[in-house]
Coordinates of C-alpha atoms and ligand atoms in Angstrom, one line a residue:
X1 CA 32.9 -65.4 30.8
X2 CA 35.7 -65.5 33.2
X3 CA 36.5 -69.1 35.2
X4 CA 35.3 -67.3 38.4
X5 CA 31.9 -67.2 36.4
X6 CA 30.9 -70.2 34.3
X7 CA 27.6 -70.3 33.0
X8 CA 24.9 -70.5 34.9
X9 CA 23.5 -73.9 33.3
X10 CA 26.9 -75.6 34.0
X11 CA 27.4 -78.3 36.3
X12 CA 30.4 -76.3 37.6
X13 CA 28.1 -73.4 38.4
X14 CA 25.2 -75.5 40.4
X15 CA 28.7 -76.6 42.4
X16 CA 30.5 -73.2 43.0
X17 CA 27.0 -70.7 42.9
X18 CA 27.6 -69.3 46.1
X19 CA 30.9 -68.9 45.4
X20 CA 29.7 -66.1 42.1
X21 CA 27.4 -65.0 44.3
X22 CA 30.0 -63.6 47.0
X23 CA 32.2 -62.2 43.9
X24 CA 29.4 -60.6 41.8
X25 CA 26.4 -59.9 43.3
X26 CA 25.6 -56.9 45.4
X27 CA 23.5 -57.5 48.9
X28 CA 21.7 -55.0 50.9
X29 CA 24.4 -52.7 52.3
X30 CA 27.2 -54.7 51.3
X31 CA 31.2 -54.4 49.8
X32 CA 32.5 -57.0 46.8
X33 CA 35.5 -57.4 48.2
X34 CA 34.7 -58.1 52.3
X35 CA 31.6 -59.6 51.6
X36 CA 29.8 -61.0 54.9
X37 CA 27.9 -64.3 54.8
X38 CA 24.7 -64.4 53.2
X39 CA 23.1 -68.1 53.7
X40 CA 21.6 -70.1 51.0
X41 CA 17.6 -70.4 51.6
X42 CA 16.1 -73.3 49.1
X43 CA 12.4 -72.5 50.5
X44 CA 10.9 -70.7 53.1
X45 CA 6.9 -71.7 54.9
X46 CA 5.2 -70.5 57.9
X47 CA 7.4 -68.9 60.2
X48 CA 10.1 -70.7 58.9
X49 CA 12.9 -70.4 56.5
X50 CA 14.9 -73.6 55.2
X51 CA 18.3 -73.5 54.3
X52 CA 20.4 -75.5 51.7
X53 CA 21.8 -77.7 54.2
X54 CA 18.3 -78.9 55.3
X55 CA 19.0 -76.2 58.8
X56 CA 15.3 -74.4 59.9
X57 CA 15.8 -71.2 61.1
X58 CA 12.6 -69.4 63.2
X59 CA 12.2 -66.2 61.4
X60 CA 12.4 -62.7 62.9
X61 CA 12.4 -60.4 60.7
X62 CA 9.5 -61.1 58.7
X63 CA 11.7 -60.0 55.5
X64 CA 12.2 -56.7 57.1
X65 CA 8.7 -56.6 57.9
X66 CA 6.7 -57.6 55.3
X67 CA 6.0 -61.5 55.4
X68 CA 3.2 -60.6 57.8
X69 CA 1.2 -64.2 57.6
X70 CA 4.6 -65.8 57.3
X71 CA 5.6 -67.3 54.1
X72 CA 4.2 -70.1 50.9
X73 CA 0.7 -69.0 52.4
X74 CA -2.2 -71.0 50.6
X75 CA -4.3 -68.2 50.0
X76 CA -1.4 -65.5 49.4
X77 CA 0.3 -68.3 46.5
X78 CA -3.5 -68.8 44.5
X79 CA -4.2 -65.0 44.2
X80 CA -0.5 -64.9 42.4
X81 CA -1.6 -68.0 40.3
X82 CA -4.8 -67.1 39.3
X83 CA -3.8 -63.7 38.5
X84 CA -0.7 -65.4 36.4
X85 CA -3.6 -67.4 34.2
X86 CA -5.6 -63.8 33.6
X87 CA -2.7 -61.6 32.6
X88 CA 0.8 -61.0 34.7
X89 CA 1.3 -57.1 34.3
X90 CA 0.0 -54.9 31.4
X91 CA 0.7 -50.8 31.4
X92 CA -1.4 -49.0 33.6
X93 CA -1.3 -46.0 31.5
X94 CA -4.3 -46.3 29.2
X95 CA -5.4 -49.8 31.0
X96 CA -6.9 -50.5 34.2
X97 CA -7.7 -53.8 35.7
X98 CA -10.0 -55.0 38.5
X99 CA -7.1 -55.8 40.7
X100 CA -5.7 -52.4 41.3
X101 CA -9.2 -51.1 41.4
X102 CA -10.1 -53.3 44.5
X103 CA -7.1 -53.0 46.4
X104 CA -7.1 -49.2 45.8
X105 CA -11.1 -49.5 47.3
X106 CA -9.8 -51.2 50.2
X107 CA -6.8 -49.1 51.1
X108 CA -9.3 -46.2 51.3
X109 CA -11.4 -48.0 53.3
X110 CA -9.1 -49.2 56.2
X111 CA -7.1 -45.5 56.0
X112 CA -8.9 -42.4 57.3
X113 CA -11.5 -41.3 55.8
X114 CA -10.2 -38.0 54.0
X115 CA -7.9 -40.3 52.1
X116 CA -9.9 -41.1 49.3
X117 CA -6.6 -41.4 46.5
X118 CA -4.1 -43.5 45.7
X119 CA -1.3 -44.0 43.6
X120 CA 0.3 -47.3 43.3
X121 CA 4.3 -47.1 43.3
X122 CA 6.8 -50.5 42.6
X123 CA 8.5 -50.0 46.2
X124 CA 8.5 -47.6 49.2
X125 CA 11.6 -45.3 48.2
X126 CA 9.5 -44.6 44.9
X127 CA 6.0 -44.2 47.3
X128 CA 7.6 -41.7 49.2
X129 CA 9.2 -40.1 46.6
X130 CA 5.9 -39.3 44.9
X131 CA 4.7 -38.4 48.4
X132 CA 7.2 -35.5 47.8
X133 CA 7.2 -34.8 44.3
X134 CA 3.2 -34.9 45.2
X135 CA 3.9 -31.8 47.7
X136 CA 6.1 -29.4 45.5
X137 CA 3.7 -29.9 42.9
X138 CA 0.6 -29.1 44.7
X139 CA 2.2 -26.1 45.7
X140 CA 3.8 -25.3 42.4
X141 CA 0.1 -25.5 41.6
X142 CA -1.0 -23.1 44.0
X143 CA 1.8 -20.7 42.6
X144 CA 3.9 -20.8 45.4
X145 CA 6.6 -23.0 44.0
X146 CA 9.3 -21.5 46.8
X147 CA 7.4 -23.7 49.4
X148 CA 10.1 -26.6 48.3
X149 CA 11.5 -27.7 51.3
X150 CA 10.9 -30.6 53.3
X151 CA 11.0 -30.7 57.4
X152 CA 11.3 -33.8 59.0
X153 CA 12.9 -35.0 62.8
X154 CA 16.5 -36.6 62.5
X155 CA 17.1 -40.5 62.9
X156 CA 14.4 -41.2 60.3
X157 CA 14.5 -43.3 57.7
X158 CA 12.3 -42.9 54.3
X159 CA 14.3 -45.2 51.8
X160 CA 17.2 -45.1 49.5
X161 CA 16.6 -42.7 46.6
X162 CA 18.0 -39.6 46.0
X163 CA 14.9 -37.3 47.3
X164 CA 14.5 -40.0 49.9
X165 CA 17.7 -40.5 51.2
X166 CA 17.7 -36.2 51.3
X167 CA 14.8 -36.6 54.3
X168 CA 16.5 -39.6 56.5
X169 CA 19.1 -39.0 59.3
X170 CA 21.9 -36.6 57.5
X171 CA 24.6 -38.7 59.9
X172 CA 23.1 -42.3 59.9
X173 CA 21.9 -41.3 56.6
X174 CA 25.4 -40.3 55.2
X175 CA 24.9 -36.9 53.5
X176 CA 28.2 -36.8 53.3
X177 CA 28.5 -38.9 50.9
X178 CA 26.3 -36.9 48.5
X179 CA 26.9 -33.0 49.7
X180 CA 26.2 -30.8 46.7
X181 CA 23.5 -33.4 45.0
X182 CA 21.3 -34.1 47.6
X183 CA 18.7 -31.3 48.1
X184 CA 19.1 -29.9 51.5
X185 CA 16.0 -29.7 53.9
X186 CA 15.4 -29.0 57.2
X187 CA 16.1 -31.4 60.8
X188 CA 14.5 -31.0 63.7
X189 CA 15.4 -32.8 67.0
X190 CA 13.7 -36.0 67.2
X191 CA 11.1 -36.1 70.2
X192 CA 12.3 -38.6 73.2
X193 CA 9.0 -39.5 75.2
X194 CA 7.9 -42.8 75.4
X195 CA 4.3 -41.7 76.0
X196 CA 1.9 -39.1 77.0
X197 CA 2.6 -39.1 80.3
X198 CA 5.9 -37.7 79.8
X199 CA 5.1 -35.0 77.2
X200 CA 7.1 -31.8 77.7
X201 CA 6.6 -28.9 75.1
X202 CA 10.3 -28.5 74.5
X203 CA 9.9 -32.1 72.8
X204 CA 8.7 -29.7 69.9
X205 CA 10.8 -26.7 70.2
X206 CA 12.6 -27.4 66.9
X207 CA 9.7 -28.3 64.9
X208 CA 8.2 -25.1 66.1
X209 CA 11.2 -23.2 65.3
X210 CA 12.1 -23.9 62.1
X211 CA 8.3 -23.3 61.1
X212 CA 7.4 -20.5 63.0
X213 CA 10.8 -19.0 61.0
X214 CA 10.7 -20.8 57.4
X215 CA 6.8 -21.9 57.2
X216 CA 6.8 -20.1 53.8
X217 CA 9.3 -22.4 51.7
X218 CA 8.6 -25.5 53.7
X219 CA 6.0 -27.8 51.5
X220 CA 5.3 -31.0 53.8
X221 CA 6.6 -32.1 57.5
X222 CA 7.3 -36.2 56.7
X223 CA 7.5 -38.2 59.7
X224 CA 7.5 -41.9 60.5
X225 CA 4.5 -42.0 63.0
X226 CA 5.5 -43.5 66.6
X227 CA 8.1 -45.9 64.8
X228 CA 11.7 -44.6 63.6
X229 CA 12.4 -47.8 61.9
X230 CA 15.7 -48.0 60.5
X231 CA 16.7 -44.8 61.5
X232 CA 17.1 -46.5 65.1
X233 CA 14.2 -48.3 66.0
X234 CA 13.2 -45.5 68.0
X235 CA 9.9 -45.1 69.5
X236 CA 7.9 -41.7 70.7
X237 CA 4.9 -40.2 72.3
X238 CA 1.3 -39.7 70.5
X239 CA 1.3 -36.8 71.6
X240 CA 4.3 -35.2 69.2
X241 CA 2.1 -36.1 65.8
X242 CA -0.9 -34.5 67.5
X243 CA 1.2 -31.4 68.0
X244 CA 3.2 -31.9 64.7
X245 CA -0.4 -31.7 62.8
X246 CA -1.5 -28.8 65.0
X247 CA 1.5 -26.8 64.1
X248 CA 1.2 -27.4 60.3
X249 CA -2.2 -26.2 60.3
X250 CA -1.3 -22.9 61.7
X251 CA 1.5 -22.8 59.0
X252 CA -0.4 -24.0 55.9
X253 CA 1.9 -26.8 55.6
X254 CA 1.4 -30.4 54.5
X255 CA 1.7 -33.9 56.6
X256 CA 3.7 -36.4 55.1
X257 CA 3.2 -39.5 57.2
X258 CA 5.6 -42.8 56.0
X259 CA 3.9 -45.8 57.4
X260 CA 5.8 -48.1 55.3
X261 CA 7.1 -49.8 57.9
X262 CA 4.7 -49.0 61.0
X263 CA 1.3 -50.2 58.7
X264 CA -0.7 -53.1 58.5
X265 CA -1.0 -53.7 62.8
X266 CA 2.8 -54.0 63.6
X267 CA 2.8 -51.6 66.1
X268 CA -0.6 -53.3 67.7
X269 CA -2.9 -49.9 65.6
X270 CA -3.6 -51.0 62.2
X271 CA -1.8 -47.9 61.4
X272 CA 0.3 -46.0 63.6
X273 CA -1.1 -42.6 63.4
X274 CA -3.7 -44.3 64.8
X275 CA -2.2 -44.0 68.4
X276 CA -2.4 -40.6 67.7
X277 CA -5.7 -39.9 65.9
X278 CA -3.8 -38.0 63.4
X279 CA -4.5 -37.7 60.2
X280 CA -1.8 -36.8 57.4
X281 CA -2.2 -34.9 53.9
X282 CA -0.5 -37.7 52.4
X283 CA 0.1 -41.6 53.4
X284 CA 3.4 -43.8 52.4
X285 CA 2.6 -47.4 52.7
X286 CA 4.4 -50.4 51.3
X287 CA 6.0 -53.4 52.6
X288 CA 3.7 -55.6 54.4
X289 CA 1.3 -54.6 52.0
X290 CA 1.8 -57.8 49.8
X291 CA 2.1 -59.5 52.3
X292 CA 5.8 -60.1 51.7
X293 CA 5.2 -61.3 48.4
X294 CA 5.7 -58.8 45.9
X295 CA 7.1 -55.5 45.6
X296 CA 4.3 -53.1 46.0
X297 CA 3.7 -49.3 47.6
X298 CA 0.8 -46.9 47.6
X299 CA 0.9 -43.1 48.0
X300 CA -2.1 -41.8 49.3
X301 CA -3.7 -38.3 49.5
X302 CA -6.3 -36.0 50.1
X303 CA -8.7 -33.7 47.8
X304 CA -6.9 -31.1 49.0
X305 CA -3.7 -32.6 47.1
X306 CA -5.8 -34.6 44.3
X307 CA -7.6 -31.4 43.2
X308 CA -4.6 -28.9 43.9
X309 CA -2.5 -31.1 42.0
X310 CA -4.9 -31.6 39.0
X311 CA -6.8 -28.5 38.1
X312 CA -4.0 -26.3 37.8
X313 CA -0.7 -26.0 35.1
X314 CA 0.5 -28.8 34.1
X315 CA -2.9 -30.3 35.5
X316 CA -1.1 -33.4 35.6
X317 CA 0.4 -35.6 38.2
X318 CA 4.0 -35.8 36.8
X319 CA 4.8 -39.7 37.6
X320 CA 4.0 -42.8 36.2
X321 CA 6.8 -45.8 36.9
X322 CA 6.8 -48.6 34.5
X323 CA 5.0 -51.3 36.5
X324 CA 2.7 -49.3 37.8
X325 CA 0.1 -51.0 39.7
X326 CA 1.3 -54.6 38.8
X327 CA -2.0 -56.4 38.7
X328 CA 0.1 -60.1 40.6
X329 CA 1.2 -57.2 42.9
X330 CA -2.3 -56.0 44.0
X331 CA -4.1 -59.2 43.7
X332 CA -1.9 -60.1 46.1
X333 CA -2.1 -57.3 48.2
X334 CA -5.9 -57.8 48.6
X335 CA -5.2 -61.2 49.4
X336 CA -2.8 -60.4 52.0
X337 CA -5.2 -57.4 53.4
X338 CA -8.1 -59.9 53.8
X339 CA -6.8 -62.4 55.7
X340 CA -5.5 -59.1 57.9
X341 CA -8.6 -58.3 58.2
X342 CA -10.5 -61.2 58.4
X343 CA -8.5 -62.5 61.7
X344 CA -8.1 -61.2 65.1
X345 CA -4.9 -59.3 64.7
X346 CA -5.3 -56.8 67.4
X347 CA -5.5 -59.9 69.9
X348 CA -2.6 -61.6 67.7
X349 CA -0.2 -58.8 67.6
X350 CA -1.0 -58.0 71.7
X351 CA 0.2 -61.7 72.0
X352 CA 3.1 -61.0 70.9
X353 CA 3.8 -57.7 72.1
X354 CA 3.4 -59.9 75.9
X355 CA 5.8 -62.7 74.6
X356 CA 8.4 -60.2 73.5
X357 CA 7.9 -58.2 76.5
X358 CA 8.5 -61.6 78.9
X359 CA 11.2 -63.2 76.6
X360 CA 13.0 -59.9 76.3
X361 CA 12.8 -58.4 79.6
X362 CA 16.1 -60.3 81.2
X363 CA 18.3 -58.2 78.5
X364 CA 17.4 -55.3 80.9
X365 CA 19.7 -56.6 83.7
X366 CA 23.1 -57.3 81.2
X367 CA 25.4 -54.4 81.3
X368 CA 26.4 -54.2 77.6
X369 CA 22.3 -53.2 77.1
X370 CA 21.4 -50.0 77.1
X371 CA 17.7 -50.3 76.8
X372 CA 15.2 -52.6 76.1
X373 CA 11.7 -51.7 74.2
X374 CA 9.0 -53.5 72.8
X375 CA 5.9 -51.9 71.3
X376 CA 3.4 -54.7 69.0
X377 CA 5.3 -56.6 67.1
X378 CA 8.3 -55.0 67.8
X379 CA 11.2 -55.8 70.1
X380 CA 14.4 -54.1 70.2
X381 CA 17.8 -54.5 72.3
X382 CA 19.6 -51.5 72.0
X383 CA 23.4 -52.2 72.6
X384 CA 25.8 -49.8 74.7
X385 CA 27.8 -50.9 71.1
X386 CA 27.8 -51.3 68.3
X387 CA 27.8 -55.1 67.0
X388 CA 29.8 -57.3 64.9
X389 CA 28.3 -58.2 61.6
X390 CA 30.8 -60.6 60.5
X391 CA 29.9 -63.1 63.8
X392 CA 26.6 -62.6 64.9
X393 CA 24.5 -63.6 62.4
X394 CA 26.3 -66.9 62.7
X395 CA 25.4 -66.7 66.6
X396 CA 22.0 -66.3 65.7
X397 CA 22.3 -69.0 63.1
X398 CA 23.6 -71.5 65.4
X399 CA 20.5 -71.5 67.8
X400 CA 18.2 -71.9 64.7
X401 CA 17.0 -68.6 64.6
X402 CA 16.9 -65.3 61.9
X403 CA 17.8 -62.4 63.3
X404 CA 19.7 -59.3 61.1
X405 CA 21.1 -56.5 63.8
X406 CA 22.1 -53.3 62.7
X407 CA 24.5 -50.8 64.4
X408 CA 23.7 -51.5 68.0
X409 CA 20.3 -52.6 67.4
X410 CA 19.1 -56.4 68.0
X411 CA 15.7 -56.3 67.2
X412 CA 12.6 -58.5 65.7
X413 CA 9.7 -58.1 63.7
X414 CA 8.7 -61.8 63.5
X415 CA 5.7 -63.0 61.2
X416 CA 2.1 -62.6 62.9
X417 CA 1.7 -66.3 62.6
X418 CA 4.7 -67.0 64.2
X419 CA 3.8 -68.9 67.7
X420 CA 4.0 -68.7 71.4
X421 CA 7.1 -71.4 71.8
X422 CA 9.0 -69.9 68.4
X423 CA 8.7 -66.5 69.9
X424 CA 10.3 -68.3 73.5
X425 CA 13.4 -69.7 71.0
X426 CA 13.7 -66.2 69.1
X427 CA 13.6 -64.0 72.4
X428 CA 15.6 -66.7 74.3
X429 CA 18.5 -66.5 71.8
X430 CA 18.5 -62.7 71.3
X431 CA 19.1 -62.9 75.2
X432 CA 22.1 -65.5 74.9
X433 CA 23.4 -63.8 72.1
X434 CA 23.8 -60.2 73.7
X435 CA 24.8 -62.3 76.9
X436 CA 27.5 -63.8 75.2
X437 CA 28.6 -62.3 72.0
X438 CA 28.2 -58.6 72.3
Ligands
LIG1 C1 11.7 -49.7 54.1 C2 11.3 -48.3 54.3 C3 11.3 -47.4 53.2 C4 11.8 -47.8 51.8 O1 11.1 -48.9 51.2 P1 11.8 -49.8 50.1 O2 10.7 -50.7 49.6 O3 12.9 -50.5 50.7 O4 12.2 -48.8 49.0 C5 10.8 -46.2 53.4 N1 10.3 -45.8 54.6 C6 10.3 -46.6 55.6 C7 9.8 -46.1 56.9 C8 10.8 -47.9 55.5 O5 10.8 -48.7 56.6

C-alpha cells in the first residue's frame, strides 16, 4: 500500500481517514481529483444527523428520500436484529422465507388492486430495469418482439443503469456520453400544468404523436407520476396520467409507472398515481421502502404481464439478482410500512406540506428565484441559476442544517418525523441561503 493509504487498522489511518477518503473513494456524482466536501457523520437519530465534530445538522433530505421515520428508529433497528438472529440473507432461488412473503402481501395490499405480483430487486435502477426487461418480454411473449421501444416525457429520471439511464432526460441525462450503446427510445414533451384547472390538450400532443405514429414497436410508456424527481423536481397535472393511460389503451401499450421516489405518502397520496386514479401495468417502488434502512426495490405487475410473461417461450421471467429479496431488507421494509401505516401520515405529511408552504413562501419575492413549489413533503426553490456546489453545502452547514442542491434546484424532502420548529430552521435557512449565497 502506498503512504497516501496505510492500513486501515493503523493509527495513522484513524488520523488521516478522510484524507483516503477524498483520494480513493468515489461519491455520488463526484471527480477524484476536484473532489467537493463530504462531512464525516459518526451517527445519525430522529431528524438528526451528528457529525464528527459533535455539529447536529436538521436533516432535509431524508437520505434522498428514504429515512421516512427519521433515523436509529426503535422499531426499524429490532426488525434488522431479530432478523440477524434467524438468518441474514439466504438465495431466493429455490428458498423462500416469511419475510419476503409478508412484505410482498402487504405491497399488494396498499397498491391497486390489479397489482397482485411482485418482484423484489436490490435497488431502484435494477426495479426499473426489470420493469423494462418485464415489458419486452411480455411482448416477446406475445410474438411481437418489434414492440421494443420505450416512450417516456423528457426531464425524467429512472436511475443510473444502462437501460435506465436510456429512459431519463437525454440532455440532463447525458446521452451523449453513451451515443451508440444506449438503446435509443422515444421523448415526448414533458406536460407543464400544475393542476386540472389548467389542462390544455396540447399538454399531450407529443405523447399522442409519437403513439398514434409508432404504437406498434413501442412496449410500455414509463413515467414518474406527478413528481419528476431528479430530472428537475418538476411537478404536473392529474390529469396528464389519466390521459397518458387513456391513450395506451387505445394503442395496446403498457404503463410503466416509477414511484420510487413519489411512494410511501411523500407527495401527501400514499402513492402518487393516486392523485390521478390511474392505474399502471407495472409499479417501480424502492427507496423509502425500508424505510432508509436498507437497500431494497419491488417491481410490481399485473396478470396481464405475470401470465403473458409466463406461459409462453422461454415461460420464464429472465432475472434473478444475487440478493434477491434480502430477508434483513424486507423485514425491515414491513417494519417500516407498519409504522406508515399505523400513524396518521396523511395529517403528518399535510403538516408539512403547510410549514414548507409558510417557511418557503418569502423565496417567492428574491429576484435570483424563479419559482417556488411545494407539493407534501416536498419543497423546492428553483434558481434563475444554477448553484455552486463547492460553497453551499457549507452555507447550509453553517446554520445547522442538511440540505444537497442540485443544478438550480434547492429543495427538501425532510423525514416525516421531523417537527414544526426543525422544519421553521430548515425553510428559514434555504431562504437565507438563496438570499445570500446564490
Ligand atoms: C432514485 C430513483 C431511481 C433509482 O433508484 P436507485 O436506488 O438509486 O438505483 C429510479 N427512479 C426514480 C424516480 C428515483 O428517484
Amino acid at each position: 500500500m502506498s503512504i497516501h493509504c496505510p492500513g486501515p487498522a493503523s493509527a495513522a489511518f484513524e488520523q488521516d481517514w478522510r484524507r483516503f477518503d477524498r483520494e480513493h473513494l468515489w461519491h455520488p456524482y463526484s471527480s477524484l481529483t476536484q473532489p467537493i466536501t463530504a462531512y464525516p457523520v459518526s451517527g445519525a437519530s430522529g431528524s438528526r444527523i451528528r457529525l464528527e465534530d459533535g455539529r447536529e445538522l436538521i436533516d432535509g433530505m431524508a437520505s434522498w428520500w428514504s429515512a421516512i421515520h427519521g433515523y436509529n428508529h426503535p422499531a426499524l433497528n429490532a426488525a434488522v436484529r431479530d432478523q440477524l438472529d434467524a438468518v441474514a440473507h439466504v438465495m431466493f432461488g429455490g428458498l423462500t422465507h416469511r419475510p419476503a412473503a409478508r412484505l410482498g402481501a402487504t405491497l399488494i395490499d396498499i397498491t391497486p388492486e390489479p397489482l397482485q405480483y411482485v418482484f423484489f430487486a436490490d435497488s431502484g435502477s435494477v426495479s426499473v430495469e426489470v420493469a423494462i426487461k418485464m415489458a419486452l418480454q411480455y411482448w416477446f411473449a406475445q410474438g411481437h418482439s418489434q414492440r421494443n421501444k420505450l416512450l417516456t416525457i423528457r426531464a425524467g429520471y429512472h436511475g443510473d443503469t444502462f437501460g435506465a439511464m436510456s429512459v431519463c432526460d437525454p440532455v440532463g441525462g447525458m446521452h451523449h456520453l453513451f451515443t451508440g450503446v444506449l438503446p435509443q427510445h422515444l421523448f415526448a414533451r414533458m406536460p407543464d400544468c400544475r393542476n386540472d384547472e389548467e389542462w390544455r390538450e396540447s399538454q399531450l400532443a407529443e405523447l399522442r404523436q409519437h403513439l398514434d405514429h409508432a404504437s406498434h414497436e413501442i412496449a410500455a410508456v414509463i413515467l414518474e407520476p406527478i413528481v419528476q424527481g431528479a430530472g428537475g423536481m418538476r411537478f404536473y397535472c392529474p390529469e396528464f396520467l389519466r390521459r397518458a393511460r387513456a391513450l395506451c389503451d387505445a394503442h395496446d401499450v403498457l404503463l410503466i409507472f416509477d414511484e420510487i421516489a413519489t411512494g410511501f405518502g411523500r407527495t401527501g397520496e400514499l402513492f402518487a398515481m393516486h392523485h390521478a386514479d390511474v392505474v399502471p401495468d407495472i409499479l417501480c417502488l424502492g427507496k423509502a421502502l425500508t424505510g432508509g434502512y436498507m437497500t431494497l426495490a419491488a417491481t410490481l405487475c399485473n396478470a396481464r404481464v405475470a401470465e403473458g410473461i409466463s406461459e409462453h417461450d422461454p415461460g420464464v421471467f429472465m432475472h434473478g439478482p444475487t440478493f434477491m429479496a434480502n430477508p434483513l431488507a424486507c423485514s425491515v421494509a414491513q417494519a417500516s410500512l407498519e409504522l406508515l401505516l399505523e400513524s396518521d401520515w396523511k395529517t403528518n405529511i399535510a403538516r408539512i406540506e403547510s410549514a414548507l408552504e409558510t417557511g418557503l413562501s418569502p423565496c417567492r419575492e428574491l429576484e435570483q428565484v424563479r419559482d417556488v413549489r411545494v407539493l407534501g413533503a416536498i419543497g423546492v426553490v428553483e434558481l434563475i441559476h444554477p448553484v455552486d456546489m463547492h460553497t453551499l453545502p457549507e452555507a447550509f452547514v453553517q446554520r445547522g442544517v442538511w440540505v444537497r442542491p442540485f443544478r438550480n434546484l434547492v429543495y427538501v424532502m425532510p423525514p416525516y418525523i421531523i417537527s414544526d420548529d426543525e422544519l421553521a430552521t430548515l425553510t428559514g435557512a434555504m431562504c437565507e441561503v438563496v438570499r445570500e449565497c446564490c
